[in-house]
Amino acid sequence: MKSLLDFNDLSDIEWNHLLSLARQIKQSPADFATLCRGKVMATLFYEPSTRTQFSFQTAMQRLGGTIIGFSDPNSTSVSKGETLIDTTKIVSAYADIIAMRHPVEGAPYAASLFAPIPVINAGDGGHLHPTQTLTDLYTISDLKGTLTGLNIGICGDLKNGRTVHSLLKAFMRFPGNEFYLISHPDLAVPQYVLKLLDRAGVHYRQITSLDECIAKLDVLYMTRVQRERFASLAEYERLAGCYTLDMAKMNVAKKDLAVLHPLPKIDEIAYEVDSDPRALYFTQAKNGMYIRMALIATLLDSYEPSVMPQNEFPDRVCHNPRCITRHETYLPQLIRQGKTAAYCRYCEHETDDKQ
Ligand code: NCD
């Protein structure tokens, strides 16, 4: 298996393997307690996290491995100006696998091109969060017994929420679902994600009211407004608090609705909802540890190194200001031809022929 940067890097066989391994681990964790003995995982977290970082760390420890890493790059040589690639190369000499979270889009992809060990994308800016997607799909599949034929509401900050982009992209592989994308118009799903959904024939409606669809939903995926991705606090405050899931809304929902949330939640779910049996976000967070155990064990067992791809357009550059190539300018541009446009391989933004 290759480094995990995007859920869609996985073949169907690999995804089904991870799902069944996570189920086995959840059922009898003791059987897997020494699987990764002697192995070291580095968690390189350039951006704050509790859940994801702890779940990677406990996942490795529960497999018998050990961990090194940082959660505050200011306490490392990064603060002296060390490049991402140098840090990656050094850590690769010490560890067997890297989990990287970074505020800039495409950073884990860049690291994977230079590391001789597997790199897991633990969230890159507003781009993707594939291990949260593994967690979400595993949880939905366990609760509903299927990943097709569902009415799925996704509510909140659909513009900046990388868990949302990752999940929607992953669902392109599981047809027959109806999506209700519930957000303020200023926080709608980015055009590049909608284009992908259109091309894959995914059915979705963009709406602004949760009341309008809640009674139809099988799954409701709530998300917080991502304060750290706003240019100003005033702009955040204008859009925060748009949606709150409370018992009045839950009372009109299906008896078997599954309410999910990648967490942390702020004020988008009323406290009273936590004790409703349909609130399944804490189960979801626990599942995240089991699926990460399955992922780490599989990558350590069957890793195939990445090969540096060809740049198909030597005369173009990526213009996305949030792309890693704009921050670590020594990185080679890597533009590839997609079905209808050319894309940056790091951040997936479309490029054009303007310089
Ligand atoms: C999410 C993230 O970091 O993108 N959290 C997580 O991984 N558990 C969601 C969020 O921060 O809102």
GROMACS .gro file of C-alpha atoms and ligand atoms in nm:
model
  367
    1MET     CA    1   0.000   0.000   0.000
    2LYS     CA    2   0.116   0.356  -0.076
    3SER     CA    3   0.132   0.651   0.165
    4LEU     CA    4  -0.223   0.762   0.255
    5LEU     CA    5  -0.274   1.120   0.134
    6ASP     CA    6  -0.628   1.097  -0.003
    7PHE     CA    7  -0.894   0.829   0.062
    8ASN     CA    8  -0.910   0.780  -0.314
    9ASP     CA    9  -0.550   0.656  -0.309
   10LEU     CA   10  -0.692   0.329  -0.172
   11SER     CA   11  -0.808   0.056  -0.407
   12ASP     CA   12  -1.139  -0.115  -0.325
   13ILE     CA   13  -0.943  -0.418  -0.205
   14GLU     CA   14  -0.731  -0.202   0.028
   15TRP     CA   15  -1.036  -0.018   0.167
   16ASN     CA   16  -1.223  -0.344   0.232
   17HIS     CA   17  -0.915  -0.488   0.397
   18LEU     CA   18  -0.884  -0.186   0.631
   19LEU     CA   19  -1.252  -0.204   0.718
   20SER     CA   20  -1.243  -0.571   0.805
   21LEU     CA   21  -0.913  -0.540   0.994
   22ALA     CA   22  -1.051  -0.247   1.200
   23ARG     CA   23  -1.355  -0.461   1.288
   24GLN     CA   24  -1.135  -0.750   1.398
   25ILE     CA   25  -0.918  -0.519   1.609
   26LYS     CA   26  -1.224  -0.362   1.774
   27GLN     CA   27  -1.359  -0.707   1.855
   28SER     CA   28  -1.041  -0.848   2.008
   29PRO     CA   29  -0.773  -0.580   2.056
   30ALA     CA   30  -0.551  -0.811   2.264
   31ASP     CA   31  -0.479  -1.021   1.954
   32PHE     CA   32  -0.307  -0.720   1.794
   33ALA     CA   33  -0.122  -0.584   2.098
   34THR     CA   34   0.228  -0.675   1.972
   35LEU     CA   35   0.180  -0.648   1.595
   36CYS     CA   36   0.404  -0.339   1.561
   37ARG     CA   37   0.653  -0.414   1.840
   38GLY     CA   38   0.987  -0.246   1.771
   39LYS     CA   39   0.836   0.007   1.527
   40VAL     CA   40   0.836   0.384   1.579
   41MET     CA   41   0.576   0.630   1.459
   42ALA     CA   42   0.652   1.004   1.428
   43THR     CA   43   0.354   1.236   1.472
   44LEU     CA   44   0.454   1.568   1.313
   45PHE     CA   45   0.173   1.807   1.403
   46TYR     CA   46   0.236   2.157   1.267
   47GLU     CA   47  -0.118   2.255   1.368
   48PRO     CA   48  -0.314   2.202   1.693
   49SER     CA   49  -0.504   1.879   1.745
   50THR     CA   50  -0.613   1.666   2.035
   51ARG     CA   51  -0.826   1.386   1.897
   52THR     CA   52  -0.637   1.307   1.582
   53GLN     CA   53  -0.298   1.323   1.748
   54PHE     CA   54  -0.401   1.116   2.050
   55SER     CA   55  -0.580   0.866   1.834
   56PHE     CA   56  -0.269   0.814   1.617
   57GLN     CA   57  -0.053   0.787   1.927
   58THR     CA   58  -0.279   0.545   2.114
   59ALA     CA   59  -0.331   0.346   1.793
   60MET     CA   60   0.046   0.289   1.765
   61GLN     CA   61   0.085   0.216   2.136
   62ARG     CA   62  -0.199  -0.034   2.130
   63LEU     CA   63  -0.018  -0.216   1.848
   64GLY     CA   64   0.292  -0.241   2.067
   65GLY     CA   65   0.488   0.033   1.887
   66THR     CA   66   0.633   0.356   2.024
   67ILE     CA   67   0.601   0.721   1.925
   68ILE     CA   68   0.806   1.036   1.884
   69GLY     CA   69   0.690   1.372   1.753
   70PHE     CA   70   0.579   1.725   1.821
   71SER     CA   71   0.255   1.912   1.850
   72ASP     CA   72   0.414   2.255   1.853
   73PRO     CA   73   0.667   2.312   1.574
   74ASN     CA   74   0.796   2.618   1.764
   75SER     CA   75   0.970   2.383   2.004
   76THR     CA   76   1.170   2.219   1.719
   77SER     CA   77   1.424   2.313   1.449
   78VAL     CA   78   1.129   2.420   1.237
   79SER     CA   79   1.140   2.744   1.438
   80LYS     CA   80   1.503   2.787   1.320
   81GLY     CA   81   1.380   2.777   0.962
   82GLU     CA   82   1.432   2.409   0.877
   83THR     CA   83   1.246   2.312   0.560
   84LEU     CA   84   0.962   2.063   0.560
   85ILE     CA   85   1.164   1.825   0.347
   86ASP     CA   86   1.473   1.835   0.571
   87THR     CA   87   1.257   1.768   0.877
   88THR     CA   88   1.093   1.479   0.691
   89LYS     CA   89   1.426   1.328   0.584
   90ILE     CA   90   1.570   1.349   0.935
   91VAL     CA   91   1.262   1.200   1.097
   92SER     CA   92   1.259   0.923   0.835
   93ALA     CA   93   1.601   0.816   0.960
   94TYR     CA   94   1.460   0.767   1.311
   95ALA     CA   95   1.103   0.647   1.258
   96ASP     CA   96   0.923   0.382   1.050
   97ILE     CA   97   0.609   0.580   0.968
   98ILE     CA   98   0.501   0.945   0.978
   99ALA     CA   99   0.159   1.097   1.054
  100MET     CA  100   0.165   1.464   0.951
  101ARG     CA  101  -0.082   1.744   1.012
  102HIS     CA  102  -0.002   2.076   0.848
  103PRO     CA  103  -0.186   2.407   0.796
  104VAL     CA  104  -0.070   2.429   0.433
  105GLU     CA  105  -0.238   2.227   0.155
  106GLY     CA  106  -0.034   1.946   0.005
  107ALA     CA  107   0.238   1.940   0.276
  108PRO     CA  108   0.199   1.566   0.354
  109TYR     CA  109   0.201   1.490  -0.020
  110ALA     CA  110   0.529   1.683  -0.053
  111ALA     CA  111   0.674   1.493   0.244
  112SER     CA  112   0.570   1.159   0.090
  113LEU     CA  113   0.777   1.233  -0.222
  114PHE     CA  114   1.097   1.267  -0.017
  115ALA     CA  115   1.042   1.019   0.267
  116PRO     CA  116   1.152   0.658   0.226
  117ILE     CA  117   0.883   0.558   0.479
  118PRO     CA  118   0.500   0.581   0.468
  119VAL     CA  119   0.343   0.922   0.530
  120ILE     CA  120  -0.016   0.956   0.649
  121ASN     CA  121  -0.198   1.283   0.586
  122ALA     CA  122  -0.350   1.373   0.924
  123GLY     CA  123  -0.513   1.688   0.778
  124ASP     CA  124  -0.364   1.948   0.541
  125GLY     CA  125  -0.512   2.296   0.572
  126GLY     CA  126  -0.864   2.315   0.431
  127HIS     CA  127  -0.785   2.040   0.181
  128LEU     CA  128  -0.823   1.678   0.299
  129HIS     CA  129  -0.836   1.461   0.609
  130PRO     CA  130  -0.836   1.101   0.485
  131THR     CA  131  -0.809   0.925   0.822
  132GLN     CA  132  -1.116   1.114   0.944
  133THR     CA  133  -1.286   0.990   0.627
  134LEU     CA  134  -1.185   0.633   0.707
  135THR     CA  135  -1.335   0.689   1.053
  136ASP     CA  136  -1.656   0.835   0.912
  137LEU     CA  137  -1.709   0.564   0.651
  138TYR     CA  138  -1.630   0.288   0.900
  139THR     CA  139  -1.882   0.437   1.145
  140ILE     CA  140  -2.157   0.485   0.885
  141SER     CA  141  -2.099   0.138   0.746
  142ASP     CA  142  -2.124  -0.017   1.096
  143LEU     CA  143  -2.434   0.180   1.193
  144LYS     CA  144  -2.626   0.153   0.866
  145GLY     CA  145  -2.485  -0.172   0.728
  146THR     CA  146  -2.426   0.002   0.393
  147LEU     CA  147  -2.265   0.303   0.228
  148THR     CA  148  -2.528   0.340  -0.044
  149GLY     CA  149  -2.893   0.442  -0.067
  150LEU     CA  150  -2.867   0.686   0.225
  151ASN     CA  151  -2.993   1.042   0.275
  152ILE     CA  152  -2.693   1.224   0.417
  153GLY     CA  153  -2.702   1.581   0.552
  154ILE     CA  154  -2.375   1.768   0.594
  155CYS     CA  155  -2.412   2.091   0.788
  156GLY     CA  156  -2.191   2.381   0.893
  157ASP     CA  157  -1.867   2.517   0.747
  158LEU     CA  158  -1.861   2.329   0.419
  159LYS     CA  159  -1.615   2.575   0.269
  160ASN     CA  160  -1.327   2.537   0.512
  161GLY     CA  161  -1.399   2.196   0.664
  162ARG     CA  162  -1.147   1.952   0.522
  163THR     CA  163  -1.336   1.657   0.674
  164VAL     CA  164  -1.631   1.755   0.454
  165HIS     CA  165  -1.423   1.777   0.135
  166SER     CA  166  -1.260   1.443   0.210
  167LEU     CA  167  -1.590   1.272   0.290
  168LEU     CA  168  -1.771   1.403  -0.019
  169LYS     CA  169  -1.483   1.302  -0.246
  170ALA     CA  170  -1.480   0.954  -0.091
  171PHE     CA  171  -1.855   0.912  -0.145
  172MET     CA  172  -1.800   0.949  -0.520
  173ARG     CA  173  -1.707   0.579  -0.492
  174PHE     CA  174  -2.031   0.476  -0.323
  175PRO     CA  175  -2.323   0.561  -0.553
  176GLY     CA  176  -2.693   0.599  -0.484
  177ASN     CA  177  -2.683   0.845  -0.192
  178GLU     CA  178  -2.864   1.180  -0.169
  179PHE     CA  179  -2.666   1.464  -0.012
  180TYR     CA  180  -2.814   1.772   0.154
  181LEU     CA  181  -2.536   2.029   0.181
  182ILE     CA  182  -2.661   2.267   0.449
  183SER     CA  183  -2.467   2.591   0.494
  184HIS     CA  184  -2.472   2.968   0.485
  185PRO     CA  185  -2.406   3.066   0.120
  186ASP     CA  186  -2.069   3.213   0.225
  187LEU     CA  187  -1.964   2.876   0.368
  188ALA     CA  188  -2.074   2.655   0.079
  189VAL     CA  189  -1.874   2.359  -0.060
  190PRO     CA  190  -1.590   2.489  -0.284
  191GLN     CA  191  -1.647   2.482  -0.659
  192TYR     CA  192  -1.363   2.238  -0.720
  193VAL     CA  193  -1.533   1.978  -0.496
  194LEU     CA  194  -1.876   2.038  -0.657
  195LYS     CA  195  -1.721   1.989  -1.000
  196LEU     CA  196  -1.582   1.653  -0.891
  197LEU     CA  197  -1.924   1.550  -0.755
  198ASP     CA  198  -2.096   1.658  -1.077
  199ARG     CA  199  -1.854   1.461  -1.284
  200ALA     CA  200  -1.906   1.153  -1.067
  201GLY     CA  201  -2.288   1.188  -1.091
  202VAL     CA  202  -2.333   1.238  -0.714
  203HIS     CA  203  -2.682   1.372  -0.627
  204TYR     CA  204  -2.675   1.674  -0.399
  205ARG     CA  205  -2.878   1.979  -0.304
  206GLN     CA  206  -2.729   2.294  -0.157
  207ILE     CA  207  -2.970   2.437   0.101
  208THR     CA  208  -2.956   2.683   0.390
  209SER     CA  209  -3.211   2.531   0.628
  210LEU     CA  210  -3.157   2.224   0.845
  211ASP     CA  211  -3.532   2.214   0.923
  212GLU     CA  212  -3.604   2.166   0.555
  213CYS     CA  213  -3.438   1.823   0.539
  214ILE     CA  214  -3.387   1.683   0.888
  215ALA     CA  215  -3.689   1.452   0.881
  216LYS     CA  216  -3.554   1.274   0.571
  217LEU     CA  217  -3.200   1.212   0.690
  218ASP     CA  218  -3.036   0.878   0.775
  219VAL     CA  219  -2.706   1.047   0.865
  220LEU     CA  220  -2.646   1.405   0.980
  221TYR     CA  221  -2.281   1.511   0.977
  222MET     CA  222  -2.244   1.833   1.177
  223THR     CA  223  -1.928   2.045   1.158
  224ARG     CA  224  -1.798   2.352   1.339
  225VAL     CA  225  -1.724   2.686   1.174
  226GLN     CA  226  -1.343   2.677   1.131
  227ARG     CA  227  -1.235   2.994   1.312
  228GLU     CA  228  -0.866   2.948   1.234
  229ARG     CA  229  -0.929   2.964   0.859
  230PHE     CA  230  -1.094   3.311   0.862
  231ALA     CA  231  -0.905   3.627   0.771
  232SER     CA  232  -1.059   3.819   1.065
  233LEU     CA  233  -1.243   3.749   1.388
  234ALA     CA  234  -1.526   3.980   1.275
  235GLU     CA  235  -1.578   3.767   0.964
  236TYR     CA  236  -1.583   3.450   1.178
  237GLU     CA  237  -1.833   3.602   1.421
  238ARG     CA  238  -2.062   3.702   1.135
  239LEU     CA  239  -2.093   3.337   1.029
  240ALA     CA  240  -2.047   3.142   1.356
  241GLY     CA  241  -2.354   3.008   1.532
  242CYS     CA  242  -2.561   2.978   1.210
  243TYR     CA  243  -2.680   2.627   1.295
  244THR     CA  244  -2.755   2.453   1.621
  245LEU     CA  245  -2.883   2.099   1.639
  246ASP     CA  246  -3.113   2.085   1.943
  247MET     CA  247  -3.382   1.849   2.073
  248ALA     CA  248  -3.656   2.042   1.891
  249LYS     CA  249  -3.489   1.942   1.565
  250MET     CA  250  -3.404   1.590   1.686
  251ASN     CA  251  -3.774   1.535   1.771
  252VAL     CA  252  -3.871   1.552   1.403
  253ALA     CA  253  -3.579   1.337   1.286
  254LYS     CA  254  -3.590   0.963   1.210
  255LYS     CA  255  -3.570   0.723   1.504
  256ASP     CA  256  -3.253   0.574   1.359
  257LEU     CA  257  -3.083   0.895   1.249
  258ALA     CA  258  -2.705   0.881   1.311
  259VAL     CA  259  -2.568   1.218   1.422
  260LEU     CA  260  -2.195   1.234   1.350
  261HIS     CA  261  -1.935   1.509   1.402
  262PRO     CA  262  -1.557   1.494   1.347
  263LEU     CA  263  -1.517   1.695   1.672
  264PRO     CA  264  -1.427   1.926   1.835
  265LYS     CA  265  -1.780   2.066   1.855
  266ILE     CA  266  -1.833   2.421   1.975
  267ASP     CA  267  -2.197   2.534   1.982
  268GLU     CA  268  -2.343   2.362   1.677
  269ILE     CA  269  -2.485   2.074   1.885
  270ALA     CA  270  -2.682   2.159   2.200
  271TYR     CA  271  -2.548   1.983   2.509
  272GLU     CA  272  -2.884   1.807   2.561
  273VAL     CA  273  -2.837   1.615   2.234
  274ASP     CA  274  -2.531   1.430   2.371
  275SER     CA  275  -2.752   1.198   2.576
  276ASP     CA  276  -2.978   1.107   2.281
  277PRO     CA  277  -2.886   0.754   2.158
  278ARG     CA  278  -2.871   0.891   1.804
  279ALA     CA  279  -2.573   1.113   1.898
  280LEU     CA  280  -2.293   0.884   1.783
  281TYR     CA  281  -1.994   1.117   1.763
  282PHE     CA  282  -1.818   0.972   2.065
  283THR     CA  283  -1.846   0.621   1.919
  284GLN     CA  284  -1.717   0.768   1.592
  285ALA     CA  285  -1.411   0.914   1.769
  286LYS     CA  286  -1.334   0.574   1.924
  287ASN     CA  287  -1.370   0.403   1.587
  288GLY     CA  288  -1.106   0.645   1.461
  289MET     CA  289  -0.849   0.474   1.679
  290TYR     CA  290  -0.933   0.126   1.549
  291ILE     CA  291  -0.925   0.223   1.184
  292ARG     CA  292  -0.591   0.404   1.238
  293MET     CA  293  -0.456   0.087   1.400
  294ALA     CA  294  -0.561  -0.104   1.088
  295LEU     CA  295  -0.398   0.159   0.866
  296ILE     CA  296  -0.068   0.176   1.055
  297ALA     CA  297  -0.035  -0.203   1.071
  298THR     CA  298  -0.112  -0.240   0.700
  299LEU     CA  299   0.125   0.035   0.589
  300LEU     CA  300   0.410  -0.102   0.800
  301ASP     CA  301   0.351  -0.446   0.652
  302SER     CA  302   0.312  -0.363   0.284
  303TYR     CA  303   0.451  -0.019   0.204
  304GLU     CA  304   0.533   0.071  -0.157
  305PRO     CA  305   0.740   0.393  -0.179
  306SER     CA  306   0.611   0.687  -0.386
  307VAL     CA  307   0.777   0.771  -0.715
  308MET     CA  308   0.837   1.138  -0.806
  309PRO     CA  309   0.585   1.205  -1.086
  310GLN     CA  310   0.664   1.396  -1.404
  311ASN     CA  311   0.558   1.759  -1.430
  312GLU     CA  312   0.332   1.749  -1.737
  313PHE     CA  313   0.331   2.131  -1.781
  314PRO     CA  314   0.681   2.274  -1.724
  315ASP     CA  315   0.558   2.625  -1.817
  316ARG     CA  316   0.284   2.643  -1.548
  317VAL     CA  317   0.280   2.711  -1.175
  318CYS     CA  318   0.016   2.658  -0.906
  319HIS     CA  319  -0.147   2.990  -0.811
  320ASN     CA  320  -0.322   2.868  -0.496
  321PRO     CA  321  -0.176   3.083  -0.212
  322ARG     CA  322  -0.246   2.801   0.034
  323CYS     CA  323  -0.047   2.542  -0.166
  324ILE     CA  324   0.276   2.408  -0.013
  325THR     CA  325   0.468   2.499  -0.332
  326ARG     CA  326   0.405   2.867  -0.250
  327HIS     CA  327   0.551   2.826   0.099
  328GLU     CA  328   0.840   2.585   0.036
  329THR     CA  329   0.946   2.733  -0.295
  330TYR     CA  330   1.225   2.481  -0.368
  331LEU     CA  331   0.962   2.209  -0.428
  332PRO     CA  332   0.919   2.113  -0.792
  333GLN     CA  333   0.592   2.217  -0.956
  334LEU     CA  334   0.390   1.906  -1.038
  335ILE     CA  335   0.097   1.978  -1.267
  336ARG     CA  336  -0.099   1.692  -1.416
  337GLN     CA  337  -0.363   1.675  -1.687
  338GLY     CA  338  -0.700   1.571  -1.544
  339LYS     CA  339  -1.012   1.475  -1.744
  340THR     CA  340  -1.114   1.836  -1.816
  341ALA     CA  341  -0.840   2.060  -1.674
  342ALA     CA  342  -0.485   2.063  -1.539
  343TYR     CA  343  -0.436   2.026  -1.162
  344CYS     CA  344  -0.163   2.079  -0.908
  345ARG     CA  345  -0.078   1.739  -0.761
  346TYR     CA  346  -0.010   1.885  -0.416
  347CYS     CA  347  -0.328   2.085  -0.349
  348GLU     CA  348  -0.553   1.976  -0.641
  349HIS     CA  349  -0.628   2.332  -0.751
  350GLU     CA  350  -0.688   2.384  -1.118
  351THR     CA  351  -0.408   2.564  -1.298
  352ASP     CA  352  -0.436   2.760  -1.616
  353ASP     CA  353  -0.178   2.869  -1.872
  354LYS     CA  354  -0.145   3.223  -1.725
  355GLN     CA  355   0.188   3.281  -1.552
  356NCD     C1  356  -1.128   1.795   1.240
  356NCD     C2  357  -1.009   1.858   1.173
  356NCD     O1  358  -0.904   1.873   1.234
  356NCD     O2  359  -1.022   1.890   1.056
  356NCD     N1  360  -1.103   1.738   1.365
  356NCD     C3  361  -1.042   1.620   1.378
  356NCD     O3  362  -0.961   1.578   1.302
  356NCD     N2  363  -1.083   1.545   1.478
  356NCD     C4  364  -1.244   1.883   1.244
  356NCD     C5  365  -1.229   2.020   1.301
  356NCD     O4  366  -1.122   2.061   1.346
  356NCD     O5  367  -1.329   2.090   1.297
   0.00000   0.00000   0.00000
